[in-house]
Coordinates of C-alpha atoms in Angstrom, one line a residue:
X1 CA 21.4 8.5 12.6
X2 CA 18.1 10.5 12.1
X3 CA 14.7 9.1 11.4
X4 CA 15.1 10.3 7.8
X5 CA 18.3 8.4 7.4
X6 CA 16.7 5.2 8.7
X7 CA 13.7 5.6 6.3
X8 CA 16.0 6.2 3.3
X9 CA 17.6 2.8 4.0
X10 CA 14.3 1.0 4.0
X11 CA 13.1 -1.1 1.0
X12 CA 10.0 1.1 0.9
X13 CA 12.0 4.1 0.0
X14 CA 14.5 2.4 -2.3
X15 CA 12.2 0.1 -4.2
X16 CA 8.6 1.4 -3.8
X17 CA 8.9 5.2 -3.9
X18 CA 8.3 7.0 -7.2
X19 CA 7.6 10.3 -8.9
X20 CA 4.2 10.6 -10.5
X21 CA 5.9 10.3 -13.9
X22 CA 7.8 7.2 -13.2
X23 CA 4.8 5.6 -11.6
X24 CA 2.7 6.3 -14.7
X25 CA 5.4 5.0 -17.0
X26 CA 5.8 1.8 -15.0
X27 CA 2.0 1.1 -15.3
X28 CA 2.0 1.8 -19.0
X29 CA 4.9 -0.6 -19.5
X30 CA 3.1 -3.3 -17.5
X31 CA -0.1 -2.8 -19.4
X32 CA 1.6 -3.0 -22.8
X33 CA 3.6 -6.1 -21.8
X34 CA 0.6 -7.9 -20.5
X35 CA -1.5 -7.0 -23.5
X36 CA 1.2 -8.4 -25.8
X37 CA 1.4 -11.5 -23.6
X38 CA -2.4 -12.1 -23.9
X39 CA -2.3 -11.8 -27.7
X40 CA 0.7 -14.1 -27.9
X41 CA -1.1 -16.7 -25.7
X42 CA -4.2 -16.5 -27.9
X43 CA -2.1 -17.1 -31.0
X44 CA -0.4 -20.0 -29.4
X45 CA -3.6 -21.8 -28.8
X46 CA -4.9 -20.9 -32.3
X47 CA -8.0 -19.2 -31.0
X48 CA -10.3 -17.4 -33.5
X49 CA -9.9 -13.6 -33.5
X50 CA -6.7 -13.8 -31.6
X51 CA -5.4 -10.5 -33.1
X52 CA -8.5 -8.6 -32.1
X53 CA -8.4 -9.2 -28.4
X54 CA -9.8 -6.1 -26.6
X55 CA -7.4 -5.7 -23.7
X56 CA -7.9 -3.5 -20.7
X57 CA -6.6 0.0 -20.7
X58 CA -4.3 1.4 -18.0
X59 CA -7.3 3.2 -16.5
X60 CA -9.5 0.1 -16.5
X61 CA -6.7 -1.9 -14.8
X62 CA -6.5 0.8 -12.1
X63 CA -10.2 0.7 -11.5
X64 CA -10.4 -3.1 -11.2
X65 CA -7.4 -3.2 -8.9
X66 CA -8.9 -0.3 -6.8
X67 CA -12.1 -2.3 -6.5
X68 CA -10.3 -5.3 -5.1
X69 CA -8.4 -3.1 -2.7
X70 CA -11.8 -2.0 -1.4
X71 CA -12.8 -5.6 -1.1
X72 CA -9.6 -6.3 0.8
X73 CA -10.4 -3.6 3.3
X74 CA -14.0 -4.9 3.7
X75 CA -12.8 -8.5 4.2
X76 CA -10.2 -7.6 6.8
X77 CA -12.8 -5.5 8.7
X78 CA -15.3 -8.4 8.5
X79 CA -12.7 -10.8 10.0
X80 CA -11.8 -8.1 12.6
X81 CA -8.1 -8.4 11.9
X82 CA -5.8 -5.5 13.1
X83 CA -5.5 -2.2 11.1
X84 CA -1.9 -3.0 10.2
X85 CA -2.9 -6.2 8.5
X86 CA -5.5 -4.4 6.5
X87 CA -3.0 -1.6 5.5
X88 CA -0.2 -4.1 4.6
X89 CA -2.5 -6.3 2.6
X90 CA -3.8 -3.4 0.5
X91 CA -0.2 -2.3 -0.2
X92 CA 0.9 -5.8 -1.2
X93 CA -1.9 -5.8 -3.7
X94 CA -1.0 -2.4 -5.1
X95 CA 2.7 -3.2 -5.2
X96 CA 2.1 -6.5 -7.0
X97 CA 0.0 -4.8 -9.7
X98 CA 2.7 -2.2 -10.5
X99 CA 4.6 -4.9 -12.5
X100 CA 1.7 -7.4 -13.0
X101 CA -1.6 -6.9 -14.8
X102 CA -5.1 -8.1 -13.9
X103 CA -5.1 -9.6 -17.5
X104 CA -2.3 -12.0 -16.3
X105 CA -3.4 -12.7 -12.8
X106 CA -6.9 -11.9 -11.6
X107 CA -7.0 -9.6 -8.4
X108 CA -9.6 -11.8 -6.8
X109 CA -7.1 -14.7 -6.6
X110 CA -4.2 -12.5 -5.5
X111 CA -6.2 -10.6 -2.9
X112 CA -6.8 -13.6 -0.7
X113 CA -3.1 -14.5 -0.7
X114 CA -2.1 -10.9 -0.1
X115 CA -4.2 -10.9 3.1
X116 CA -2.8 -14.2 4.3
X117 CA 0.8 -13.0 3.6
X118 CA 0.1 -9.7 5.4
X119 CA -1.1 -11.6 8.4
X120 CA 2.2 -13.5 8.6
X121 CA 4.2 -10.3 8.0
X122 CA 2.4 -8.5 10.7
X123 CA 2.7 -11.3 13.3
X124 CA -1.0 -12.2 13.2
X125 CA -0.6 -15.7 12.0
X126 CA -3.5 -18.0 11.3
X127 CA -3.5 -21.6 10.0
X128 CA -4.1 -21.5 6.3
X129 CA -6.9 -24.1 6.5
X130 CA -8.9 -22.0 9.0
X131 CA -8.2 -18.9 6.9
X132 CA -9.4 -20.5 3.7
X133 CA -12.7 -21.5 5.4
X134 CA -13.6 -17.8 5.6
X135 CA -14.1 -17.9 1.8
X136 CA -16.8 -19.9 0.0
X137 CA -15.5 -22.8 -2.1
X138 CA -11.9 -21.9 -1.4
X139 CA -9.2 -24.4 -0.3
X140 CA -5.9 -23.9 1.4
X141 CA -4.3 -24.8 -1.9
X142 CA -6.0 -21.8 -3.5
X143 CA -4.5 -19.5 -0.9
X144 CA -1.0 -21.0 -1.1
X145 CA -0.7 -21.5 -4.9
X146 CA 0.0 -17.8 -5.7
X147 CA 2.1 -17.1 -2.6
X148 CA 5.5 -17.4 -4.3
X149 CA 4.2 -15.5 -7.3
X150 CA 3.1 -12.7 -5.0
X151 CA 6.5 -12.6 -3.2
X152 CA 8.2 -12.3 -6.5
X153 CA 6.0 -9.4 -7.4
X154 CA 6.9 -7.8 -4.1
X155 CA 10.6 -8.3 -4.9
X156 CA 10.9 -10.4 -1.7
X157 CA 10.4 -7.3 0.4
X158 CA 7.6 -7.5 3.0
X159 CA 8.2 -4.4 5.2
X160 CA 5.6 -1.7 4.8
X161 CA 6.1 1.6 6.7
X162 CA 2.7 3.0 7.7
X163 CA 1.8 6.5 8.9
X164 CA -0.3 5.3 11.9
X165 CA 2.5 5.5 14.5
X166 CA 3.4 9.0 13.3
X167 CA -0.2 10.2 13.8
X168 CA -0.4 8.7 17.3
X169 CA 2.8 10.4 18.2
X170 CA 1.6 13.7 16.9
X171 CA -1.7 13.3 18.8
X172 CA 0.1 12.6 22.0
X173 CA 2.3 15.7 21.5
X174 CA -0.8 17.9 20.9
X175 CA -2.4 16.6 24.1
X176 CA 0.8 17.2 26.0
X177 CA 0.7 20.8 24.8
X178 CA -2.8 21.3 26.3
X179 CA -1.4 20.1 29.7
X180 CA 1.5 22.6 29.5
X181 CA 4.0 19.7 29.1
X182 CA 4.8 20.0 25.4
X183 CA 8.2 21.0 24.0
X184 CA 8.9 23.0 20.9
X185 CA 11.4 22.2 18.2
X186 CA 15.2 22.6 18.9
X187 CA 15.3 25.9 16.9
X188 CA 12.4 27.5 18.7
X189 CA 12.4 29.1 22.1
X190 CA 8.8 28.8 23.2
X191 CA 7.7 27.8 26.7
X192 CA 5.0 25.2 27.2
X193 CA 2.6 27.8 28.6
X194 CA 3.0 30.0 25.5
X195 CA 2.3 27.0 23.3
X196 CA -0.9 26.2 25.2
X197 CA -2.0 29.8 25.1
X198 CA -1.5 29.9 21.4
X199 CA -3.5 26.7 21.0
X200 CA -6.4 28.3 22.8
X201 CA -6.3 31.2 20.4
X202 CA -6.6 28.9 17.3
X203 CA -9.5 29.7 15.0
X204 CA -12.2 28.7 16.1
X205 CA -11.1 29.7 19.6
X206 CA -11.6 27.2 22.5
X207 CA -12.8 28.7 25.8
X208 CA -11.4 25.9 27.9
X209 CA -8.7 23.3 27.8
X210 CA -11.3 20.5 27.8
X211 CA -12.8 22.0 24.7
X212 CA -9.4 22.1 23.1
X213 CA -8.8 18.5 24.0
X214 CA -12.1 17.6 22.4
X215 CA -11.0 19.4 19.2
X216 CA -7.7 17.5 19.1
X217 CA -9.5 14.1 19.6
X218 CA -12.0 14.9 16.9
X219 CA -9.2 15.8 14.4
X220 CA -7.3 12.6 15.4
X221 CA -10.4 10.5 14.7
X222 CA -10.9 12.1 11.2
X223 CA -7.2 11.8 10.3
X224 CA -7.1 8.2 11.4
X225 CA -10.1 7.3 9.3
X226 CA -8.4 9.0 6.3
X227 CA -5.3 6.8 6.9
X228 CA -7.5 3.7 7.1
X229 CA -9.3 4.4 3.9
X230 CA -8.1 7.1 1.5
X231 CA -4.4 6.5 2.1
X232 CA -4.8 2.8 1.3
X233 CA -6.9 3.4 -1.9
X234 CA -4.7 6.0 -3.5
X235 CA -1.1 6.2 -4.6
X236 CA 0.2 8.3 -1.6
X237 CA 2.3 5.4 -0.3
X238 CA 4.2 5.4 -3.6
X239 CA 4.6 9.2 -3.7
X240 CA 5.1 10.4 -0.2
X241 CA 6.8 9.4 3.1
X242 CA 4.7 8.1 6.1
X243 CA 5.3 11.4 8.0
X244 CA 4.1 13.4 5.0
X245 CA 1.0 11.2 4.7
X246 CA -0.1 11.6 8.4
X247 CA 0.5 15.3 8.4
X248 CA -1.6 15.6 5.2
X249 CA -4.4 13.7 6.9
X250 CA -4.3 16.1 9.8
X251 CA -4.3 19.0 7.4
X252 CA -7.5 17.7 5.9
X253 CA -9.0 17.0 9.3
X254 CA -8.2 20.3 11.0
X255 CA -5.9 22.7 9.0
X256 CA -5.4 25.3 11.7
X257 CA -4.3 22.6 14.1
X258 CA -2.0 21.0 11.6
X259 CA -0.4 24.4 10.8
X260 CA 0.0 25.1 14.5
X261 CA 1.7 21.8 15.0
X262 CA 4.3 22.5 12.3
X263 CA 4.8 26.0 13.7
X264 CA 6.1 24.3 16.9
X265 CA 8.6 22.4 14.9
X266 CA 9.8 24.7 12.2
X267 CA 10.7 28.4 12.5
X268 CA 8.5 30.8 10.5
X269 CA 11.6 32.2 8.8
X270 CA 12.7 28.8 7.5
X271 CA 12.7 28.3 3.7
X272 CA 11.6 24.7 4.4
X273 CA 8.2 25.6 5.6
X274 CA 6.5 26.8 2.4
X275 CA 8.0 23.9 0.5
X276 CA 6.7 21.4 3.1
X277 CA 3.3 22.9 3.0
X278 CA 3.2 22.7 -0.8
X279 CA 4.1 18.9 -0.6
X280 CA 1.5 18.3 2.2
X281 CA -1.2 20.1 0.2
X282 CA -0.5 18.0 -2.9
X283 CA -0.7 14.8 -0.7
X284 CA -3.9 16.1 0.9
X285 CA -5.5 16.7 -2.5
X286 CA -4.8 13.1 -3.5
X287 CA -6.3 11.9 -0.2
X288 CA -9.3 14.1 -0.7
X289 CA -9.9 12.7 -4.2
X290 CA -10.0 9.0 -3.0
X291 CA -12.8 6.8 -4.4
X292 CA -15.8 6.2 -2.2
X293 CA -15.6 3.3 0.3
X294 CA -18.7 2.0 -1.3
X295 CA -19.0 2.5 -5.1
X296 CA -22.3 4.0 -6.3
X297 CA -24.7 2.5 -8.9
X298 CA -22.9 4.0 -11.9
X299 CA -19.5 3.0 -10.6
X300 CA -20.6 -0.6 -10.0
X301 CA -22.1 -0.7 -13.5
X302 CA -18.8 0.4 -15.0
X303 CA -16.9 -2.1 -12.8
X304 CA -19.1 -4.9 -14.0
X305 CA -18.5 -3.9 -17.5
X306 CA -14.7 -3.9 -17.0
X307 CA -14.9 -7.3 -15.2
X308 CA -16.8 -8.8 -18.2
X309 CA -14.1 -7.3 -20.5
X310 CA -11.4 -8.8 -18.3
X311 CA -13.0 -12.2 -18.6
X312 CA -12.5 -12.1 -22.3
X313 CA -8.9 -10.8 -22.3
X314 CA -7.3 -12.9 -19.5
X315 CA -4.1 -14.7 -20.4
X316 CA -5.3 -18.3 -20.9
X317 CA -1.9 -19.7 -20.0
X318 CA -1.9 -18.0 -16.5
X319 CA -5.4 -18.9 -15.3
X320 CA -4.6 -22.2 -13.5
X321 CA -2.5 -20.9 -10.6
X322 CA -2.5 -24.2 -8.8
X323 CA -1.3 -26.0 -11.9
X324 CA 1.4 -23.4 -12.4
X325 CA 2.5 -23.8 -8.8
X326 CA 2.8 -27.6 -9.2
X327 CA 4.7 -27.2 -12.4
X328 CA 7.1 -24.7 -10.9
X329 CA 7.8 -27.2 -8.0
X330 CA 8.4 -30.0 -10.5
X331 CA 10.7 -28.2 -12.8
X332 CA 11.6 -24.6 -11.7
X333 CA 14.1 -24.3 -14.7
X334 CA 11.5 -25.3 -17.2
X335 CA 11.7 -23.1 -20.3
X336 CA 8.6 -22.2 -22.5
X337 CA 6.1 -23.7 -20.0
X338 CA 4.8 -22.4 -16.7
X339 CA 8.1 -22.6 -15.0
X340 CA 10.8 -19.9 -15.0
X341 CA 13.2 -19.2 -17.8
X342 CA 16.8 -20.0 -16.7
X343 CA 17.9 -16.3 -17.0
X344 CA 14.9 -15.1 -15.0
X345 CA 15.6 -17.7 -12.3
X346 CA 19.2 -16.6 -12.1
X347 CA 18.1 -12.9 -11.9
X348 CA 15.7 -13.6 -9.1
X349 CA 18.3 -15.7 -7.2
X350 CA 20.6 -12.7 -7.4
X351 CA 17.9 -10.4 -6.1
X352 CA 17.3 -12.7 -3.1
X353 CA 21.0 -12.9 -2.4
X354 CA 21.2 -9.1 -2.6
X355 CA 18.3 -8.7 -0.2
X356 CA 19.9 -11.1 2.3
X357 CA 23.2 -9.2 2.0
X358 CA 21.4 -5.9 2.7
X359 CA 19.7 -7.4 5.7
X360 CA 23.1 -8.7 7.0
X361 CA 24.6 -5.2 6.6
X362 CA 21.8 -3.7 8.6
X363 CA 21.5 -6.3 11.4
X364 CA 24.9 -7.9 11.3
X365 CA 25.9 -11.5 10.2
X366 CA 24.1 -14.6 11.6
X367 CA 25.2 -15.7 15.0
X368 CA 27.5 -18.7 15.0
X369 CA 26.8 -21.6 17.4

């Protein structure tokens, strides 16, 4: 079984990979459904002007979710949690808002739980009480109340395949080439010495191996920074594989070096090479268009305007997450309230059973005592 075969069996590929068109369609459906839900909720409580609710557009939803993805990265950095926790938390937030709208559940409330869930998923567990203390006026109950809601939005799949390991592997290979220890792809017959000599001739030329190593280290640092910021703030996780993402980050960091690396893997006569470069260029363009890590004055002004608009078009029946969580625990089959409709509950039960069956197929049945 190849690496590609393994990835294609992952939940990330099967459930969270899209074409640009299907991704846009999914977001449009989510926005329309949430807007209708807001208007229906306003009508139910007989609020004045209920038919004139100014709901968020798809673009406004994306901007507010993107802002809270930024805040997620800032918070994780502040707490000095590992990079994989930061990356997983950001993806949990982005995945959740593919089928949920900020008009239904505010990202500020989901963000905290996404970080906490990511910590558990990435084996960096903290007690919820100590975690809640990192926020002002937030209790452990505030963190735990949306947790089941978030897991539903994630379709009970917590695995996130990141491009960091791929980048580190490529970096180690490039350094091995400089020491004359590298190995070309199986379809190429190039000695380690030839590979090193070709690396020294890359534009701009390096006069010494030490200078070449410095260039590789510099490219590695730039590519890693792109993966820690741009890759987490854009849609590349939904549109490309982890290997395509890290190669695209290297392409942006040092294009001649990235092209050379691929030349050691794929013959120049292969029809695959131009197709691969076209895909990598598209991914690199998305990474390069990522929003700034710190929004400027005009961006903040627009975000504040969107946030004020969101305050006026939030679904009033979905604001009390703690109350909803308690109601769900009291009567999970409750219809018409904050609980789950019976049909929805059955559907989600089937999804859980299917996920467990797939896990059993992959790892084998549970061991008997």
